[in-house]
């Protein structure tokens, strides 16, 4: 009975939590869709945040991507966590002041920011990585180190406070487990 009550309380607590995930043309398909589905499965509310509320496009490998929330209407106060997938999309986001401001606001509020693959580029451009332990896709490790982070190559996921980072699509199970643990 106690286990059932604990499980029910966990479900109720996750239902009120809101997770934003950035979406844009050329995002790494798995790094977008896997967390969306996995976190929905856990009962979290998902906001797919795009350049506009009606954004529709395709990921790097051709899967459909669509937003339900605009960058112009979302604020850090509305989210418990923000996920930044990889692919080519982080190169667009790192030049979008709306994204950078959202990341900075999430960071200032010590809310969960989870990035995978090339996603840490956005955190670098938001200037929030100095002194953090992080991982990423190996091609951007120099960028991470030059921005002052300590690059950790041999772990699928690195958690440093409210910042969660991961390397590649194969690491998504561990990445999502770390996000779920941080949210609970």
PDB file of C-alpha atoms in Angstrom:
ATOM      1  CA  UNK A   1       0.000   0.000   0.000  1.00  0.00           C
ATOM      2  CA  UNK A   2       2.787   2.418   0.880  1.00  0.00           C
ATOM      3  CA  UNK A   3       4.497   1.738  -2.456  1.00  0.00           C
ATOM      4  CA  UNK A   4       1.220   2.472  -4.265  1.00  0.00           C
ATOM      5  CA  UNK A   5       0.795   5.753  -2.393  1.00  0.00           C
ATOM      6  CA  UNK A   6       4.374   6.788  -3.179  1.00  0.00           C
ATOM      7  CA  UNK A   7       3.860   5.905  -6.849  1.00  0.00           C
ATOM      8  CA  UNK A   8       0.614   7.926  -6.945  1.00  0.00           C
ATOM      9  CA  UNK A   9       2.325  10.942  -5.356  1.00  0.00           C
ATOM     10  CA  UNK A  10       5.148  10.719  -7.893  1.00  0.00           C
ATOM     11  CA  UNK A  11       2.629  10.627 -10.747  1.00  0.00           C
ATOM     12  CA  UNK A  12       0.761  13.625  -9.354  1.00  0.00           C
ATOM     13  CA  UNK A  13       3.973  15.615  -8.936  1.00  0.00           C
ATOM     14  CA  UNK A  14       5.084  14.938 -12.523  1.00  0.00           C
ATOM     15  CA  UNK A  15       1.723  15.919 -13.992  1.00  0.00           C
ATOM     16  CA  UNK A  16       2.188  19.483 -12.842  1.00  0.00           C
ATOM     17  CA  UNK A  17       5.699  19.811 -14.232  1.00  0.00           C
ATOM     18  CA  UNK A  18       6.262  21.406 -17.626  1.00  0.00           C
ATOM     19  CA  UNK A  19       9.190  20.546 -19.877  1.00  0.00           C
ATOM     20  CA  UNK A  20      10.032  22.687 -22.888  1.00  0.00           C
ATOM     21  CA  UNK A  21      11.949  21.281 -25.829  1.00  0.00           C
ATOM     22  CA  UNK A  22      13.300  23.457 -28.617  1.00  0.00           C
ATOM     23  CA  UNK A  23      12.302  22.545 -32.157  1.00  0.00           C
ATOM     24  CA  UNK A  24      13.598  23.863 -35.443  1.00  0.00           C
ATOM     25  CA  UNK A  25      14.416  22.734 -38.959  1.00  0.00           C
ATOM     26  CA  UNK A  26      17.329  20.246 -39.013  1.00  0.00           C
ATOM     27  CA  UNK A  27      17.129  19.222 -35.357  1.00  0.00           C
ATOM     28  CA  UNK A  28      18.477  15.696 -34.733  1.00  0.00           C
ATOM     29  CA  UNK A  29      15.240  13.715 -35.070  1.00  0.00           C
ATOM     30  CA  UNK A  30      15.859  11.171 -32.282  1.00  0.00           C
ATOM     31  CA  UNK A  31      17.106  13.826 -29.869  1.00  0.00           C
ATOM     32  CA  UNK A  32      13.796  15.641 -30.321  1.00  0.00           C
ATOM     33  CA  UNK A  33      11.272  12.795 -30.544  1.00  0.00           C
ATOM     34  CA  UNK A  34      12.744  10.385 -27.968  1.00  0.00           C
ATOM     35  CA  UNK A  35      12.662  12.846 -25.019  1.00  0.00           C
ATOM     36  CA  UNK A  36       9.195  14.082 -26.034  1.00  0.00           C
ATOM     37  CA  UNK A  37       7.774  10.560 -25.998  1.00  0.00           C
ATOM     38  CA  UNK A  38       9.709   9.387 -22.934  1.00  0.00           C
ATOM     39  CA  UNK A  39       8.750  12.387 -20.806  1.00  0.00           C
ATOM     40  CA  UNK A  40       5.100  12.238 -21.937  1.00  0.00           C
ATOM     41  CA  UNK A  41       5.154   8.597 -20.841  1.00  0.00           C
ATOM     42  CA  UNK A  42       6.211   9.785 -17.366  1.00  0.00           C
ATOM     43  CA  UNK A  43       3.287  12.224 -17.235  1.00  0.00           C
ATOM     44  CA  UNK A  44       5.099  15.516 -17.821  1.00  0.00           C
ATOM     45  CA  UNK A  45       3.489  18.276 -19.877  1.00  0.00           C
ATOM     46  CA  UNK A  46       5.598  18.964 -22.971  1.00  0.00           C
ATOM     47  CA  UNK A  47       5.847  22.316 -24.737  1.00  0.00           C
ATOM     48  CA  UNK A  48       7.452  22.094 -28.179  1.00  0.00           C
ATOM     49  CA  UNK A  49       8.996  25.534 -28.556  1.00  0.00           C
ATOM     50  CA  UNK A  50       9.640  26.803 -32.067  1.00  0.00           C
ATOM     51  CA  UNK A  51      10.369  30.061 -33.874  1.00  0.00           C
ATOM     52  CA  UNK A  52       6.577  30.428 -34.185  1.00  0.00           C
ATOM     53  CA  UNK A  53       3.617  28.599 -32.636  1.00  0.00           C
ATOM     54  CA  UNK A  54       2.630  27.129 -35.998  1.00  0.00           C
ATOM     55  CA  UNK A  55       6.161  26.117 -37.044  1.00  0.00           C
ATOM     56  CA  UNK A  56       6.271  22.903 -39.065  1.00  0.00           C
ATOM     57  CA  UNK A  57       9.413  21.450 -40.568  1.00  0.00           C
ATOM     58  CA  UNK A  58      11.543  18.378 -40.847  1.00  0.00           C
ATOM     59  CA  UNK A  59      14.361  17.105 -38.695  1.00  0.00           C
ATOM     60  CA  UNK A  60      17.825  16.324 -39.990  1.00  0.00           C
ATOM     61  CA  UNK A  61      16.705  12.857 -41.122  1.00  0.00           C
ATOM     62  CA  UNK A  62      13.316  13.913 -42.502  1.00  0.00           C
ATOM     63  CA  UNK A  63      10.916  13.219 -39.627  1.00  0.00           C
ATOM     64  CA  UNK A  64       8.221  15.869 -39.132  1.00  0.00           C
ATOM     65  CA  UNK A  65       8.833  18.427 -36.408  1.00  0.00           C
ATOM     66  CA  UNK A  66       6.188  20.880 -35.221  1.00  0.00           C
ATOM     67  CA  UNK A  67       5.888  23.473 -32.490  1.00  0.00           C
ATOM     68  CA  UNK A  68       2.930  24.177 -30.233  1.00  0.00           C
ATOM     69  CA  UNK A  69       4.517  27.159 -28.474  1.00  0.00           C
ATOM     70  CA  UNK A  70       6.364  30.186 -29.845  1.00  0.00           C
ATOM     71  CA  UNK A  71       9.670  31.494 -28.538  1.00  0.00           C
ATOM     72  CA  UNK A  72       7.903  34.864 -28.331  1.00  0.00           C
ATOM     73  CA  UNK A  73       5.322  33.588 -25.826  1.00  0.00           C
ATOM     74  CA  UNK A  74       7.366  31.321 -23.528  1.00  0.00           C
ATOM     75  CA  UNK A  75       9.114  32.427 -20.354  1.00  0.00           C
ATOM     76  CA  UNK A  76      11.360  30.553 -17.958  1.00  0.00           C
ATOM     77  CA  UNK A  77       8.701  30.970 -15.247  1.00  0.00           C
ATOM     78  CA  UNK A  78       6.403  28.666 -17.279  1.00  0.00           C
ATOM     79  CA  UNK A  79       8.925  25.796 -17.406  1.00  0.00           C
ATOM     80  CA  UNK A  80      10.474  23.377 -14.953  1.00  0.00           C
ATOM     81  CA  UNK A  81      13.039  22.170 -17.501  1.00  0.00           C
ATOM     82  CA  UNK A  82      14.306  23.018 -20.976  1.00  0.00           C
ATOM     83  CA  UNK A  83      15.732  20.455 -23.400  1.00  0.00           C
ATOM     84  CA  UNK A  84      18.058  21.516 -26.193  1.00  0.00           C
ATOM     85  CA  UNK A  85      18.473  18.734 -28.770  1.00  0.00           C
ATOM     86  CA  UNK A  86      21.320  18.553 -31.247  1.00  0.00           C
ATOM     87  CA  UNK A  87      21.662  18.254 -34.995  1.00  0.00           C
ATOM     88  CA  UNK A  88      22.184  21.400 -37.050  1.00  0.00           C
ATOM     89  CA  UNK A  89      19.441  23.358 -35.234  1.00  0.00           C
ATOM     90  CA  UNK A  90      21.663  24.534 -32.333  1.00  0.00           C
ATOM     91  CA  UNK A  91      23.595  26.620 -34.847  1.00  0.00           C
ATOM     92  CA  UNK A  92      20.360  28.567 -35.517  1.00  0.00           C
ATOM     93  CA  UNK A  93      19.382  28.781 -31.842  1.00  0.00           C
ATOM     94  CA  UNK A  94      22.763  30.080 -30.718  1.00  0.00           C
ATOM     95  CA  UNK A  95      22.168  33.151 -32.907  1.00  0.00           C
ATOM     96  CA  UNK A  96      18.587  33.748 -31.715  1.00  0.00           C
ATOM     97  CA  UNK A  97      18.459  36.193 -28.805  1.00  0.00           C
ATOM     98  CA  UNK A  98      15.053  34.798 -27.742  1.00  0.00           C
ATOM     99  CA  UNK A  99      16.629  31.377 -27.173  1.00  0.00           C
ATOM    100  CA  UNK A 100      19.688  32.787 -25.438  1.00  0.00           C
ATOM    101  CA  UNK A 101      17.531  34.884 -23.104  1.00  0.00           C
ATOM    102  CA  UNK A 102      15.354  31.872 -22.251  1.00  0.00           C
ATOM    103  CA  UNK A 103      18.465  29.806 -21.445  1.00  0.00           C
ATOM    104  CA  UNK A 104      19.930  32.615 -19.322  1.00  0.00           C
ATOM    105  CA  UNK A 105      16.634  33.016 -17.425  1.00  0.00           C
ATOM    106  CA  UNK A 106      16.402  29.257 -16.814  1.00  0.00           C
ATOM    107  CA  UNK A 107      19.997  29.276 -15.566  1.00  0.00           C
ATOM    108  CA  UNK A 108      19.456  32.275 -13.275  1.00  0.00           C
ATOM    109  CA  UNK A 109      16.445  30.486 -11.751  1.00  0.00           C
ATOM    110  CA  UNK A 110      18.492  27.253 -11.387  1.00  0.00           C
ATOM    111  CA  UNK A 111      15.956  25.369 -13.494  1.00  0.00           C
ATOM    112  CA  UNK A 112      16.970  22.230 -15.353  1.00  0.00           C
ATOM    113  CA  UNK A 113      18.672  22.793 -18.698  1.00  0.00           C
ATOM    114  CA  UNK A 114      19.410  19.572 -20.574  1.00  0.00           C
ATOM    115  CA  UNK A 115      21.415  19.604 -23.799  1.00  0.00           C
ATOM    116  CA  UNK A 116      22.611  16.798 -26.021  1.00  0.00           C
ATOM    117  CA  UNK A 117      25.023  16.485 -28.956  1.00  0.00           C
ATOM    118  CA  UNK A 118      25.510  20.000 -30.427  1.00  0.00           C
ATOM    119  CA  UNK A 119      22.980  21.457 -27.955  1.00  0.00           C
ATOM    120  CA  UNK A 120      25.722  22.737 -25.623  1.00  0.00           C
ATOM    121  CA  UNK A 121      26.573  25.289 -28.327  1.00  0.00           C
ATOM    122  CA  UNK A 122      23.509  27.201 -27.133  1.00  0.00           C
ATOM    123  CA  UNK A 123      24.733  27.194 -23.535  1.00  0.00           C
ATOM    124  CA  UNK A 124      28.151  28.365 -24.743  1.00  0.00           C
ATOM    125  CA  UNK A 125      26.575  31.283 -26.642  1.00  0.00           C
ATOM    126  CA  UNK A 126      24.446  32.104 -23.577  1.00  0.00           C
ATOM    127  CA  UNK A 127      27.750  32.273 -21.664  1.00  0.00           C
ATOM    128  CA  UNK A 128      26.701  29.945 -18.834  1.00  0.00           C
ATOM    129  CA  UNK A 129      29.169  27.025 -19.082  1.00  0.00           C
ATOM    130  CA  UNK A 130      32.275  28.423 -17.369  1.00  0.00           C
ATOM    131  CA  UNK A 131      33.305  26.104 -14.531  1.00  0.00           C
ATOM    132  CA  UNK A 132      30.765  23.383 -15.362  1.00  0.00           C
ATOM    133  CA  UNK A 133      31.469  19.701 -15.929  1.00  0.00           C
ATOM    134  CA  UNK A 134      29.848  18.805 -19.256  1.00  0.00           C
ATOM    135  CA  UNK A 135      29.879  16.455 -22.190  1.00  0.00           C
ATOM    136  CA  UNK A 136      28.799  16.895 -25.810  1.00  0.00           C
ATOM    137  CA  UNK A 137      29.344  15.529 -29.304  1.00  0.00           C
ATOM    138  CA  UNK A 138      33.136  15.274 -29.615  1.00  0.00           C
ATOM    139  CA  UNK A 139      33.282  17.696 -32.574  1.00  0.00           C
ATOM    140  CA  UNK A 140      32.401  20.646 -30.306  1.00  0.00           C
ATOM    141  CA  UNK A 141      34.547  19.699 -27.304  1.00  0.00           C
ATOM    142  CA  UNK A 142      37.037  22.478 -28.118  1.00  0.00           C
ATOM    143  CA  UNK A 143      34.206  25.023 -28.114  1.00  0.00           C
ATOM    144  CA  UNK A 144      33.059  23.763 -24.708  1.00  0.00           C
ATOM    145  CA  UNK A 145      36.576  23.863 -23.266  1.00  0.00           C
ATOM    146  CA  UNK A 146      37.336  27.297 -24.771  1.00  0.00           C
ATOM    147  CA  UNK A 147      34.178  28.602 -23.077  1.00  0.00           C
ATOM    148  CA  UNK A 148      35.539  27.426 -19.720  1.00  0.00           C
ATOM    149  CA  UNK A 149      33.745  24.115 -19.158  1.00  0.00           C
ATOM    150  CA  UNK A 150      35.493  20.899 -18.171  1.00  0.00           C
ATOM    151  CA  UNK A 151      34.832  18.408 -21.004  1.00  0.00           C
ATOM    152  CA  UNK A 152      34.127  14.855 -19.836  1.00  0.00           C
ATOM    153  CA  UNK A 153      34.415  12.431 -22.759  1.00  0.00           C
ATOM    154  CA  UNK A 154      33.818   9.040 -21.217  1.00  0.00           C
ATOM    155  CA  UNK A 155      30.321   9.367 -19.722  1.00  0.00           C
ATOM    156  CA  UNK A 156      27.008   9.208 -21.607  1.00  0.00           C
ATOM    157  CA  UNK A 157      25.485  11.865 -19.369  1.00  0.00           C
ATOM    158  CA  UNK A 158      26.980  14.463 -17.037  1.00  0.00           C
ATOM    159  CA  UNK A 159      24.947  16.245 -14.373  1.00  0.00           C
ATOM    160  CA  UNK A 160      26.405  19.386 -12.814  1.00  0.00           C
ATOM    161  CA  UNK A 161      23.802  21.029 -10.606  1.00  0.00           C
ATOM    162  CA  UNK A 162      20.829  21.898 -12.785  1.00  0.00           C
ATOM    163  CA  UNK A 163      22.769  21.407 -16.044  1.00  0.00           C
ATOM    164  CA  UNK A 164      22.498  18.009 -17.748  1.00  0.00           C
ATOM    165  CA  UNK A 165      24.534  17.200 -20.843  1.00  0.00           C
ATOM    166  CA  UNK A 166      24.875  14.199 -23.102  1.00  0.00           C
ATOM    167  CA  UNK A 167      26.820  13.169 -26.202  1.00  0.00           C
ATOM    168  CA  UNK A 168      24.904  11.280 -28.906  1.00  0.00           C
ATOM    169  CA  UNK A 169      21.558   9.631 -29.744  1.00  0.00           C
ATOM    170  CA  UNK A 170      22.744   6.311 -28.264  1.00  0.00           C
ATOM    171  CA  UNK A 171      22.946   8.080 -24.884  1.00  0.00           C
ATOM    172  CA  UNK A 172      19.273   9.151 -24.916  1.00  0.00           C
ATOM    173  CA  UNK A 173      18.074   6.488 -22.427  1.00  0.00           C
ATOM    174  CA  UNK A 174      20.564   7.706 -19.788  1.00  0.00           C
ATOM    175  CA  UNK A 175      19.920  11.351 -20.747  1.00  0.00           C
ATOM    176  CA  UNK A 176      16.169  10.999 -20.227  1.00  0.00           C
ATOM    177  CA  UNK A 177      16.634   9.072 -16.966  1.00  0.00           C
ATOM    178  CA  UNK A 178      18.772  11.940 -15.658  1.00  0.00           C
ATOM    179  CA  UNK A 179      16.124  14.512 -16.651  1.00  0.00           C
ATOM    180  CA  UNK A 180      13.356  12.474 -15.009  1.00  0.00           C
ATOM    181  CA  UNK A 181      15.422  12.043 -11.838  1.00  0.00           C
ATOM    182  CA  UNK A 182      16.154  15.783 -11.690  1.00  0.00           C
ATOM    183  CA  UNK A 183      12.469  16.635 -12.166  1.00  0.00           C
ATOM    184  CA  UNK A 184      11.378  14.256  -9.436  1.00  0.00           C
TER     185      UNK A 184
END
